Structure formats: C-alpha cells, structure tokens
Short mmCIF file of C-alpha atoms in Angstrom, two decimals:
data_model
loop_
_atom_site.label_atom_id
_atom_site.label_comp_id
_atom_site.label_asym_id
_atom_site.label_seq_id
_atom_site.Cartn_x
_atom_site.Cartn_y
_atom_site.Cartn_z
CA MET L 1 72.65 75.09 102.42
CA ASN L 2 69.03 76.10 103.12
CA THR L 3 69.72 76.62 106.82
CA PRO L 4 67.56 79.02 108.88
CA ASN L 5 70.75 80.51 110.34
CA MET L 6 72.31 81.44 106.99
CA HIS L 7 71.93 85.17 107.64
CA LEU L 8 74.10 84.80 110.75
CA TYR L 9 76.77 82.89 108.84
CA ILE L 10 76.75 85.68 106.25
CA LEU L 11 77.59 88.16 109.02
CA ALA L 12 80.01 85.89 110.90
CA ALA L 13 82.20 85.05 107.89
CA PRO L 14 83.74 88.54 107.44
CA LEU L 15 83.92 89.08 111.20
CA LEU L 16 85.90 85.88 111.77
CA SER L 17 88.05 86.59 108.73
CA ALA L 18 88.99 89.98 110.24
CA PHE L 19 90.37 88.14 113.28
CA ALA L 20 92.22 85.64 111.08
CA VAL L 21 93.65 88.37 108.83
CA ASN L 22 94.98 90.27 111.83
CA LEU L 23 96.79 87.17 113.10
CA LEU L 24 97.94 85.39 109.94
CA GLY L 25 98.47 88.58 107.93
CA ARG L 26 101.22 89.56 110.35
CA VAL L 27 103.04 86.37 109.47
CA SER L 28 102.61 86.64 105.71
CA ARG L 29 100.48 88.88 103.54
CA ALA L 30 99.91 85.87 101.26
CA TRP L 31 97.17 84.81 103.71
CA ILE L 32 95.18 88.02 103.34
CA GLY L 33 93.74 87.63 99.85
CA PRO L 34 92.51 84.03 100.16
CA LEU L 35 90.99 84.64 103.60
CA ILE L 36 88.94 87.69 102.73
CA LEU L 37 87.92 86.55 99.26
CA ALA L 38 86.76 83.21 100.65
CA ALA L 39 84.76 84.94 103.41
CA LEU L 40 83.13 87.44 101.07
CA GLY L 41 82.49 84.77 98.43
CA PHE L 42 80.71 82.69 101.08
CA SER L 43 78.70 85.72 102.26
CA THR L 44 77.65 86.56 98.70
CA PHE L 45 76.55 83.01 97.97
CA GLY L 46 74.73 82.81 101.31
CA ALA L 47 73.01 86.16 100.66
CA LEU L 48 71.77 84.87 97.30
CA LEU L 49 70.35 81.75 98.98
CA THR L 50 68.73 83.91 101.67
CA LEU L 51 67.07 86.15 99.09
CA LEU L 52 65.75 83.14 97.19
CA ARG L 53 64.39 81.65 100.42
CA VAL L 54 62.62 84.90 101.38
CA LEU L 55 61.09 85.22 97.93
CA ARG L 56 59.87 81.63 98.15
CA ASP L 57 58.76 81.39 101.79
CA GLY L 58 58.28 84.98 102.89
CA ALA L 59 59.91 87.15 105.55
CA TYR L 60 61.01 85.74 108.88
CA ARG L 61 62.40 86.96 112.21
CA TYR L 62 65.24 85.58 114.28
CA THR L 63 66.03 86.25 117.94
CA VAL L 64 69.72 86.24 118.82
CA GLY L 65 70.65 83.91 121.70
CA ASN L 66 67.01 82.80 122.06
CA TRP L 67 66.23 85.93 124.07
CA GLN L 68 62.72 86.66 122.84
CA ALA L 69 61.74 90.15 121.73
CA PRO L 70 61.37 92.77 123.05
CA TYR L 71 64.17 91.88 125.50
CA GLY L 72 66.52 90.26 123.02
CA ILE L 73 67.91 91.51 119.73
CA GLU L 74 65.70 90.58 116.81
CA LEU L 75 66.88 90.23 113.23
CA VAL L 76 64.40 90.83 110.41
CA ILE L 77 64.93 89.10 107.07
CA ASP L 78 62.39 90.38 104.54
CA PRO L 79 62.68 91.02 100.79
CA LEU L 80 64.27 94.45 101.29
CA SER L 81 66.85 93.36 103.88
CA ALA L 82 67.64 90.21 101.89
CA LEU L 83 68.19 92.34 98.77
CA MET L 84 70.50 94.62 100.75
CA LEU L 85 72.42 91.62 102.10
CA LEU L 86 73.14 90.50 98.56
CA LEU L 87 74.02 94.05 97.46
CA VAL L 88 76.45 94.67 100.34
CA SER L 89 78.22 91.32 100.07
CA SER L 90 78.52 91.34 96.26
CA VAL L 91 79.76 94.94 96.09
CA ALA L 92 82.25 94.23 98.87
CA LEU L 93 83.50 91.14 97.01
CA LEU L 94 84.10 93.04 93.77
CA ALA L 95 85.65 96.01 95.58
CA THR L 96 88.00 93.72 97.50
CA CYS L 97 89.44 92.19 94.33
CA SER L 98 90.62 95.66 93.31
CA ALA L 99 91.53 96.77 96.83
CA LEU L 100 94.01 93.95 97.32
CA LYS L 101 96.25 95.34 94.59
CA SER L 102 95.87 99.02 95.40
CA VAL L 103 96.46 98.51 99.13
CA GLN L 104 99.57 96.49 98.40
CA ASN L 105 100.80 99.46 96.37
CA GLU L 106 99.73 102.27 98.72
CA LEU L 107 100.11 100.71 102.18
CA PRO L 108 102.98 98.20 102.01
CA GLY L 109 103.49 96.39 105.30
CA ARG L 110 100.12 97.54 106.68
CA GLU L 111 97.81 95.37 104.61
CA HIS L 112 96.76 93.23 107.59
CA LEU L 113 95.77 96.31 109.59
CA PHE L 114 93.80 97.77 106.68
CA PHE L 115 91.88 94.59 105.91
CA THR L 116 91.14 93.91 109.56
CA LEU L 117 89.22 97.19 109.70
CA TYR L 118 87.84 96.57 106.22
CA MET L 119 86.25 93.23 107.13
CA ILE L 120 84.84 94.56 110.40
CA LEU L 121 83.22 97.32 108.33
CA VAL L 122 81.66 94.73 106.01
CA ALA L 123 80.35 92.77 109.00
CA GLY L 124 78.87 95.97 110.46
CA LEU L 125 77.09 96.79 107.20
CA LEU L 126 75.68 93.26 106.98
CA GLY L 127 74.42 93.59 110.54
CA LEU L 128 72.83 96.98 109.88
CA VAL L 129 70.61 95.67 107.11
CA GLN L 130 69.31 92.83 109.32
CA THR L 131 68.66 94.36 112.72
CA GLY L 132 65.15 94.99 113.98
CA ASP L 133 66.30 96.72 117.19
CA ALA L 134 66.62 100.52 117.31
CA PHE L 135 69.54 100.57 119.75
CA ASN L 136 71.36 97.68 118.08
CA LEU L 137 71.11 99.73 114.88
CA TYR L 138 72.94 102.56 116.68
CA VAL L 139 75.68 100.21 117.90
CA LEU L 140 76.25 98.77 114.42
CA LEU L 141 76.11 102.25 112.90
CA GLU L 142 78.96 103.29 115.19
CA ILE L 143 80.95 100.13 114.45
CA THR L 144 80.81 100.95 110.74
CA ALA L 145 81.63 104.60 111.43
CA ILE L 146 84.66 103.88 113.65
CA THR L 147 86.15 101.44 111.16
CA THR L 148 85.54 103.94 108.35
CA TYR L 149 87.32 106.66 110.33
CA GLY L 150 90.34 104.38 110.69
CA LEU L 151 90.37 103.36 107.03
CA ILE L 152 90.20 106.96 105.83
CA ALA L 153 92.91 108.08 108.26
CA MET L 154 95.31 105.55 106.68
CA GLY L 155 95.33 107.64 103.50
CA PRO L 156 98.10 110.07 102.56
CA ASP L 157 98.59 113.79 103.15
CA ARG L 158 95.34 115.36 104.38
CA ALA L 159 93.51 112.08 105.02
CA PRO L 160 93.86 112.24 108.85
CA LEU L 161 92.31 115.73 108.87
CA ALA L 162 89.50 114.55 106.58
CA SER L 163 88.93 111.61 108.93
CA PHE L 164 88.84 113.95 111.94
CA ASN L 165 86.20 116.12 110.25
CA TYR L 166 84.24 112.95 109.52
CA ILE L 167 84.52 111.97 113.20
CA ILE L 168 83.06 115.33 114.27
CA MET L 169 80.12 115.17 111.85
CA GLY L 170 79.60 111.44 112.38
CA SER L 171 79.48 111.92 116.14
CA ILE L 172 76.93 114.71 115.78
CA GLY L 173 74.78 112.46 113.59
CA ALA L 174 75.11 109.59 116.07
CA CYS L 175 74.08 111.86 118.95
CA PHE L 176 70.95 112.98 117.11
CA TYR L 177 70.00 109.40 116.32
CA LEU L 178 70.64 108.24 119.90
CA LEU L 179 68.55 111.09 121.30
CA GLY L 180 65.70 109.96 119.06
CA VAL L 181 66.04 106.40 120.33
CA GLY L 182 66.09 107.71 123.90
CA TYR L 183 62.81 109.57 123.39
CA LEU L 184 61.21 106.45 121.93
CA TYR L 185 62.40 104.32 124.85
CA ILE L 186 61.02 106.80 127.37
CA LEU L 187 57.68 106.78 125.55
CA THR L 188 57.36 103.04 124.94
CA GLY L 189 59.73 101.22 127.29
CA THR L 190 61.10 99.05 124.49
CA LEU L 191 63.78 99.19 121.78
CA ASN L 192 62.36 96.56 119.45
CA MET L 193 61.14 98.28 116.27
CA ALA L 194 58.03 96.14 115.89
CA ASP L 195 57.09 96.69 119.55
CA ILE L 196 57.59 100.44 119.24
CA ALA L 197 55.42 100.49 116.12
CA GLY L 198 52.64 98.71 118.01
CA ILE L 199 52.75 101.08 120.99
CA LEU L 200 53.13 104.48 119.28
CA PRO L 201 49.58 104.71 117.81
CA GLY L 202 48.08 104.42 121.29
CA LEU L 203 50.17 107.22 122.79
CA ASN L 204 48.86 110.72 123.29
CA ALA L 205 52.20 112.50 123.06
CA PRO L 206 52.40 114.09 119.60
CA ALA L 207 55.16 116.57 120.49
CA ALA L 208 57.43 113.90 122.00
CA VAL L 209 56.88 111.50 119.09
CA ALA L 210 57.55 114.28 116.56
CA THR L 211 60.73 115.20 118.44
CA ALA L 212 61.93 111.59 118.39
CA PHE L 213 61.19 111.31 114.70
CA ALA L 214 63.03 114.55 113.92
CA PHE L 215 66.11 113.48 115.88
CA LEU L 216 66.19 110.10 114.12
CA MET L 217 65.86 111.63 110.66
CA VAL L 218 68.45 114.37 111.18
CA GLY L 219 70.92 111.85 112.61
CA LEU L 220 70.56 109.59 109.58
CA TRP L 221 70.70 112.53 107.15
CA VAL L 222 74.05 113.58 108.64
CA LYS L 223 75.31 110.01 108.31
CA MET L 224 74.23 109.76 104.66
CA ALA L 225 75.61 113.24 103.80
CA LEU L 226 72.35 114.76 102.59
CA PHE L 227 73.13 118.30 101.38
CA PRO L 228 73.85 120.64 103.22
CA LEU L 229 74.94 118.11 105.87
CA HIS L 230 77.48 116.72 103.39
CA VAL L 231 80.54 118.82 104.23
CA TRP L 232 82.54 115.86 105.57
CA LEU L 233 82.05 113.53 102.58
CA PRO L 234 84.02 115.03 99.65
CA ASN L 235 87.29 115.29 101.57
CA ALA L 236 86.82 111.98 103.37
CA TYR L 237 86.08 109.91 100.28
CA SER L 238 88.60 111.64 98.01
CA GLN L 239 91.45 111.46 100.55
CA ALA L 240 90.83 107.85 101.64
CA PRO L 241 93.13 105.08 100.43
CA THR L 242 91.95 103.85 97.05
CA GLY L 243 91.10 100.42 98.44
CA ALA L 244 88.82 101.97 101.06
CA GLY L 245 87.11 104.35 98.65
CA VAL L 246 86.02 101.63 96.23
CA MET L 247 83.89 100.03 98.98
CA ILE L 248 82.94 102.94 101.23
CA ALA L 249 81.63 105.15 98.43
CA PRO L 250 79.21 102.58 96.91
CA LEU L 251 77.87 101.25 100.22
CA MET L 252 77.89 103.65 103.17
CA THR L 253 75.38 106.21 101.90
CA LYS L 254 73.12 103.58 100.32
CA VAL L 255 72.93 101.52 103.49
CA THR L 256 72.04 104.68 105.45
CA VAL L 257 69.22 105.48 102.99
CA TYR L 258 68.00 101.93 103.58
CA LEU L 259 68.12 102.59 107.34
CA MET L 260 66.00 105.70 106.85
CA ILE L 261 63.40 103.60 105.03
CA ARG L 262 63.58 100.94 107.74
CA VAL L 263 63.10 103.44 110.57
CA MET L 264 60.28 105.27 108.77
CA PHE L 265 58.21 102.17 108.05
CA SER L 266 59.23 99.71 110.77
CA ILE L 267 58.82 102.17 113.66
CA PHE L 268 56.41 104.78 112.36
CA SER L 269 53.86 104.52 109.54
CA PRO L 270 53.07 106.17 106.19
CA GLY L 271 50.11 107.83 107.84
CA TYR L 272 52.39 109.49 110.35
CA GLU L 273 55.07 110.75 107.96
CA PHE L 274 53.00 111.57 104.90
CA ILE L 275 49.54 112.51 106.20
CA GLN L 276 49.94 113.86 109.72
CA HIS L 277 52.97 115.90 108.63
CA ALA L 278 52.17 116.55 104.97
CA GLY L 279 53.79 119.98 105.09
CA VAL L 280 57.05 118.51 106.37
CA GLN L 281 56.90 115.83 103.69
CA SER L 282 56.57 118.46 100.98
CA LEU L 283 59.36 120.53 102.52
CA ILE L 284 61.75 117.57 102.45
CA VAL L 285 61.05 116.94 98.75
CA TRP L 286 61.80 120.60 98.06
CA ALA L 287 65.00 120.35 100.12
CA ALA L 288 66.04 117.22 98.20
CA SER L 289 65.43 119.05 94.91
CA LEU L 290 67.64 121.92 96.02
CA ALA L 291 70.27 119.45 97.23
CA ILE L 292 70.37 117.76 93.82
CA LEU L 293 70.94 121.05 92.03
CA CYS L 294 73.54 122.38 94.46
CA ALA L 295 75.59 119.17 94.64
CA SER L 296 75.51 118.73 90.86
CA SER L 297 76.65 122.34 90.41
CA LEU L 298 79.52 121.85 92.86
CA ALA L 299 80.65 118.83 90.85
CA LEU L 300 81.10 121.13 87.85
CA ALA L 301 83.79 123.08 89.67
CA GLN L 302 86.03 120.08 90.37
CA ARG L 303 89.24 119.30 88.48
CA ASP L 304 89.91 115.91 90.07
CA LEU L 305 87.95 112.86 88.90
CA ARG L 306 87.44 111.24 92.30
CA ARG L 307 86.42 114.50 93.94
CA MET L 308 83.96 115.12 91.10
CA LEU L 309 82.47 111.69 91.75
CA THR L 310 82.00 112.47 95.46
CA TYR L 311 79.80 115.48 94.67
CA ILE L 312 77.79 113.40 92.21
CA LEU L 313 77.38 110.93 95.07
CA VAL L 314 75.95 113.69 97.30
CA ALA L 315 73.41 114.50 94.57
CA GLU L 316 72.50 110.82 94.26
CA VAL L 317 71.71 110.67 97.98
CA ALA L 318 69.16 113.43 97.44
CA TYR L 319 67.66 111.42 94.55
CA MET L 320 66.85 108.58 96.93
CA VAL L 321 65.69 110.70 99.86
CA GLY L 322 63.38 112.69 97.60
CA GLY L 323 62.04 109.49 96.02
CA VAL L 324 61.11 108.07 99.42
CA TRP L 325 59.42 111.27 100.54
CA LEU L 326 57.34 111.56 97.36
CA ALA L 327 54.92 109.37 99.33
CA ASN L 328 53.79 107.12 96.51
CA GLY L 329 54.63 103.63 95.35
CA THR L 330 56.25 104.75 92.11
CA GLY L 331 58.67 107.08 93.87
CA MET L 332 59.41 104.46 96.52
CA THR L 333 60.08 101.87 93.81
CA GLY L 334 62.46 104.30 92.14
CA ALA L 335 64.24 105.03 95.42
CA ILE L 336 64.80 101.35 96.28
CA LEU L 337 65.82 100.55 92.71
CA HIS L 338 68.23 103.49 92.78
CA ILE L 339 69.84 102.16 95.96
CA VAL L 340 70.80 99.04 94.00
CA ASN L 341 71.66 100.85 90.78
CA ASP L 342 73.64 103.67 92.37
CA ALA L 343 75.69 101.23 94.44
CA MET L 344 76.74 99.44 91.24
CA MET L 345 77.24 102.68 89.28
CA THR L 346 79.40 104.19 92.00
CA LEU L 347 81.34 100.94 92.32
CA CYS L 348 82.04 100.90 88.57
CA LEU L 349 83.21 104.51 88.47
CA PHE L 350 85.38 104.27 91.59
CA LEU L 351 86.93 101.02 90.32
CA ALA L 352 87.73 102.81 87.07
CA ALA L 353 89.24 105.71 89.03
CA ALA L 354 91.34 103.22 91.03
CA ALA L 355 92.66 101.61 87.84
CA ILE L 356 93.46 105.01 86.29
CA LEU L 357 95.21 106.16 89.47
CA TYR L 358 97.28 102.97 89.57
CA ARG L 359 98.60 103.64 86.05
CA THR L 360 98.83 107.43 85.88
CA GLY L 361 99.50 108.31 89.52
CA SER L 362 96.93 111.12 89.46
CA LEU L 363 93.25 111.74 88.80
CA GLU L 364 93.68 115.40 87.84
CA PHE L 365 91.90 116.11 84.58
CA ASP L 366 95.11 117.05 82.76
CA ARG L 367 96.44 113.54 83.39
CA LEU L 368 93.49 111.87 81.67
CA HIS L 369 94.54 112.79 78.13
CA GLY L 370 94.63 109.88 75.70
CA LEU L 371 93.32 107.29 78.16
CA TYR L 372 91.05 105.65 75.57
CA ARG L 373 94.17 104.65 73.63
CA ARG L 374 96.26 103.74 76.67
CA MET L 375 93.57 101.94 78.72
CA PRO L 376 90.76 100.99 76.30
CA LEU L 377 89.04 98.36 78.49
CA THR L 378 89.14 100.56 81.58
CA MET L 379 87.67 103.51 79.69
CA ALA L 380 85.02 101.31 78.04
CA ALA L 381 83.84 100.26 81.50
CA PHE L 382 84.07 103.87 82.69
CA THR L 383 81.89 104.93 79.75
CA VAL L 384 79.22 102.39 80.69
CA GLY L 385 79.26 103.69 84.26
CA ALA L 386 79.09 107.29 83.06
CA LEU L 387 76.17 106.62 80.72
CA SER L 388 74.35 104.86 83.54
CA MET L 389 74.94 107.77 85.90
CA ILE L 390 73.61 110.15 83.23
CA GLY L 391 70.58 107.87 82.71
CA VAL L 392 71.03 106.60 79.17
CA PRO L 393 69.10 103.40 78.31
CA PRO L 394 69.59 100.46 78.43
CA THR L 395 71.85 101.02 81.44
CA CYS L 396 70.24 100.61 84.84
CA GLY L 397 70.46 104.29 85.80
CA PHE L 398 67.78 105.18 83.25
CA PHE L 399 65.13 102.96 84.80
CA SER L 400 65.45 104.13 88.41
CA LYS L 401 65.46 107.75 87.25
CA TRP L 402 62.38 107.02 85.14
CA TYR L 403 60.50 105.73 88.18
CA LEU L 404 61.64 108.71 90.25
CA ILE L 405 60.43 111.13 87.56
CA LEU L 406 57.08 109.30 87.25
CA GLY L 407 56.72 109.39 91.04
CA ALA L 408 57.38 113.14 91.05
CA VAL L 409 54.75 113.69 88.34
CA ARG L 410 52.14 111.60 90.19
CA ALA L 411 52.87 113.44 93.44
CA GLY L 412 52.70 116.83 91.72
CA HIS L 413 56.25 117.71 92.77
CA TRP L 414 57.38 119.31 89.55
CA GLU L 415 60.39 120.86 91.24
CA PHE L 416 61.78 117.40 91.99
CA MET L 417 61.23 116.25 88.40
CA THR L 418 62.97 119.41 87.14
CA ALA L 419 65.91 118.87 89.49
CA LEU L 420 66.31 115.27 88.26
CA LEU L 421 66.35 116.36 84.62
CA ILE L 422 68.78 119.24 85.21
CA SER L 423 71.05 116.96 87.25
CA SER L 424 71.10 114.42 84.42
CA LEU L 425 72.09 117.17 81.99
CA ILE L 426 74.86 118.33 84.34
CA ASN L 427 76.07 114.73 84.62
CA ALA L 428 76.19 114.59 80.83
CA VAL L 429 78.37 117.71 80.78
CA LEU L 430 80.63 116.30 83.50
CA PHE L 431 81.21 112.91 81.96
CA PHE L 432 81.40 114.03 78.33
CA ARG L 433 84.08 116.49 79.42
CA ILE L 434 86.08 113.54 80.81
CA MET L 435 85.45 111.53 77.64
CA GLU L 436 86.60 114.44 75.49
CA LEU L 437 89.86 114.74 77.42
CA ALA L 438 90.45 110.99 77.39
CA TYR L 439 89.61 110.45 73.72
CA PHE L 440 90.41 113.60 71.76
CA GLN L 441 93.22 115.25 73.70
CA PRO L 442 96.72 114.11 72.66
CA VAL L 443 99.15 112.61 75.13
CA ALA L 444 102.02 114.65 73.75
CA GLY L 445 103.73 116.88 76.30
CA LEU L 446 102.44 114.83 79.22
CA GLN L 447 104.03 112.01 81.12
CA ALA L 448 101.95 109.10 79.85
CA THR L 449 102.78 106.63 82.58
CA THR L 450 104.36 106.31 85.99
CA GLN L 451 106.60 103.74 87.52
CA GLN L 452 103.68 101.30 87.41
CA GLY L 453 104.14 100.88 83.66
CA SER L 454 101.79 101.41 80.74
CA GLY L 455 98.61 99.81 79.47
CA GLU L 456 95.70 98.40 81.48
CA ALA L 457 95.74 97.98 85.23
CA PRO L 458 96.55 94.48 86.55
CA LEU L 459 93.89 91.81 86.10
CA PRO L 460 92.81 91.86 89.81
CA MET L 461 91.81 95.51 89.30
CA LEU L 462 90.50 95.21 85.74
CA SER L 463 88.31 92.12 86.14
CA PRO L 464 85.96 93.50 88.86
CA LEU L 465 85.68 96.72 86.87
CA LEU L 466 84.53 94.86 83.77
CA ILE L 467 82.14 92.71 85.84
CA SER L 468 80.59 95.82 87.40
CA ALA L 469 80.12 97.40 83.94
CA ILE L 470 78.41 94.24 82.69
CA ALA L 471 76.25 94.28 85.84
CA LEU L 472 75.02 97.78 84.96
CA LEU L 473 73.76 96.49 81.63
CA ALA L 474 72.35 93.31 83.20
CA LEU L 475 70.46 95.35 85.81
CA GLY L 476 69.08 97.51 83.02
CA PHE L 477 67.85 94.57 80.95
CA GLY L 478 66.62 92.79 84.10
CA CYS L 479 64.90 95.81 85.61
CA GLY L 480 61.38 94.44 85.04
CA PRO L 481 61.88 91.09 86.79
CA LEU L 482 63.82 92.78 89.61
CA ILE L 483 60.97 95.20 90.31
CA GLU L 484 58.22 92.62 89.88
CA ASN L 485 59.78 89.78 91.87
CA VAL L 486 61.80 91.60 94.54
CA ILE L 487 61.22 95.35 94.91
CA ARG L 488 57.44 95.09 94.69
CA LEU L 489 57.54 92.72 97.68
CA ALA L 490 59.92 95.07 99.51
CA LEU L 491 57.60 98.10 99.35
CA PRO L 492 55.99 99.18 102.64
CA PRO L 493 52.36 98.13 103.14
CA GLY L 494 49.91 100.31 101.24
CA PHE L 495 52.35 101.23 98.48
CA ALA L 496 51.98 100.01 94.94
CA PRO L 497 54.33 100.82 92.04
#
C-alpha cells in the first residue's frame, strides 16, 4: 500500500464513487451507502498511510500526466497537506454515516442526486489541499463551491434563497482570487506556486505584487466568511439539508484557512507579509479581534441551535486568521492546531444537532427541554463538544486556544488575547444556556417527540457522534505528540513554536 500514487487514489475514490452513485443509486438506494462508505473508508486509510510516509521520508511533489512544472499541474504532499488530507477524509467519513440517515428522511427519492454532489465536493476538497498550482486551486475552489450551492439549495423553505446569496458572495470571492492570479501571471508568466515564489523576489513591481496579494487575500476571506464578509454563511449553513451541514460546516471554512496559509507561504514569504507590510499585518490582527467579538455577540441573539453554531463558526474563522497573522511560530502552531480541532469540534456539535433534529423535529431552544433525560448519549457527546468549544481542558479546544493566547502575548497583540478570552466566556454563556434548558427545564407542556419516535437517534447517527466526542478528548490528550511530530514539521520555514 506504500505506493507513490496514493494521494491520487485518495482523490479518485470519491470522484469515481460519485459517478457510480449517480448510476446505481437510480436503480436502488441500497447501493448508495456501501459505495460512498467504501470510497471514504479507502480515502481515510490512504490519507493515514500518506501522512505516515511524509513524516518518515519527507515532502514530495508529483506532476500530473508527466507534464513537468511549470507547464503541468503539480501536487505538493508535505506534512501540512498530508494532515489536511487525513482531516478532510476522516471528517467526511464520519459525517457521511450520519448523513445517510438524515438524507433518507429529508430527501426521499433524491438520495442519489444528493450524494453525487456530496462526493464531488469531497473530491474537490481533497484536491484543494494537494494542489501546487495557483489556477488549479481556483478551479477546484469553484468545483467545491458549485457543489455546495447545489447541496444547500436542496434544503427546505428558504434554502434556495440562501444558496443564491451564497452564489453571489462566492462569485465575488472567486473573482477577487482570479484577479490576483491574473496579476501574478502577468508579472511572472507562470501559475506554478513554487515558480512564482522564485520569480517574485527579483521583480521591481511592488504596487502590482501588493495588488495581487490583496486580491488573493480578499477572495479567500470572502470564501471563508471572515467577518464582516460572512453575511452568506449563517443562512446557508442553517438552511442546508442536515446531511450537507454536517460536512460543509466542519470542512469548508477550515480548508479555506489552509489555502490562505498555502498561498501566503508557498507564493509569497514571511518577509513580504510580516515585515514589508507590518502595518497591514497589525491591522489584520485587530480586524480578526473585532470579528471574534462581533460574531460571538451575534451568536448570543440566536434562538435556534444550528444558527447559533454558525455564528460561533464565524468567530472561529477569525481565531485562525488572527493566529496566522500574529507572525510568530506559537500563533501559527495554534492556528494550524485549531484547524484540526475546530473541524472536529464543529463536526461533533453539528452531528449532535442532526440527531436532536431527527428526534424533536426542531432546533428551537424551547424544544430542547429535558433532552438529557430523553437523549443522554447524544447530550453527553454534545457536552464534550461544547466544553471543547469553550476551551475547557482536557478537551482539544483548550490547547489550540492556549497556543493562540501565547502567540498573542509574544506578539504584543493584547487586543487579540482579550478577544479570545471574551469569546470563550461568551461561548460558556451560550452552551451553558443550552445545558440548562436541556437538563433543568421540564418536558411538561411540550411535545416531547415527533413521528420519529423517542429516545436516541438511530445508531448510524449516534455512532459517529460518539466517535467524534471521543476524538475531541483523544486530540486533547495527544496534543503534544501531534504538535511535535506533525505540526512542527508543517510550520513555514523560519517559524518555531
């Protein structure tokens, strides 16, 4: 299994399964589950082997179709991209176990259409974390965006309008990114990231390079919903079908933060972002601090669990952006660690929301009364996810926040440290309010169940939820080895934790 082409097989498995699901799923939906679970199981196992190989032998590059760079598309497999491969495939595998049941309930007769788009989205995300070509990154970014638009539009009621708003904002972000790539191509004559990085230092065109950099960053910030460019995300993620939300919410924003890191350090250099434009760097950290406070405050006003989680997600994006722009190894370590941790935390909480919705039919706060007695395992897992999001040890959320706070102190950005602490306190208020309703409030006077019955959600929805909660604890206890053996190797040159 130690094949040099494993990273391509990881990408090809979900892509081929999308084709098979579209054909065989029309005949019988019994084909859908085995096909996609087998493909994602293979991708997860292959991603683990790829990460182990990179840690043992070092990073490597692969040219698609034997067209050598800079003319062909180059894939880059280094510790960071290998870690992201494993994160994307494993989160998608767990999310799919729950999505199979919820999609069957919400979209009867359209499962094959949903999972065709779903698997193309997974393939696009796996491609994004590998590519070393600036234009290929744009193509894959649009593949993931188009499939996400379709998945969200399959939701009920206002989902098509939410998808349309996402299309508008996503297209604006894509245009900004493409303009940045166009500037770089005019300046360098190449689209390969490594080639661009080698040519840029010799150019005497500071205004054009700064313009390209600004376009690239703004485009990616729109795509990742960095406040105040977030307006599309709450409606899109809260109105999407449950099966789509449990994968889109944990992965889309985190992969885009990874792309920001990749563009910043594979095309440009720390000297360019953090020294030549030190004022801009400081401004972005201030903006991230404000974004954390505003998004966390907006979450306080919500009365629907999933919508509350979407605003917390917007704040978490600012955590990672601010951590990267702190311009030191500690902050960068915290940002990369938080990509992993936040993906698992968001997965756990959205899986819990999916299970609650399946049983109660609503995620309005007044329908959460007595859930600890009605769904004890679901709420136990939800509690672990909530404590991790707050940052309570030994859950994984504590350790990434600790690194982010240390990075802020070392950089002298006290406003970012203050925003992190206030956001954690707001998260405590948010989640303890849910726990109070679910534990102390009586069920009397409320319809306790819907036509789905009472008790825990079905095992296909409950088992990935419990696994994700255990993973939050495992990541917390394994934080040291993860940082020492993986994240330390994934830091850009010149950074030390």
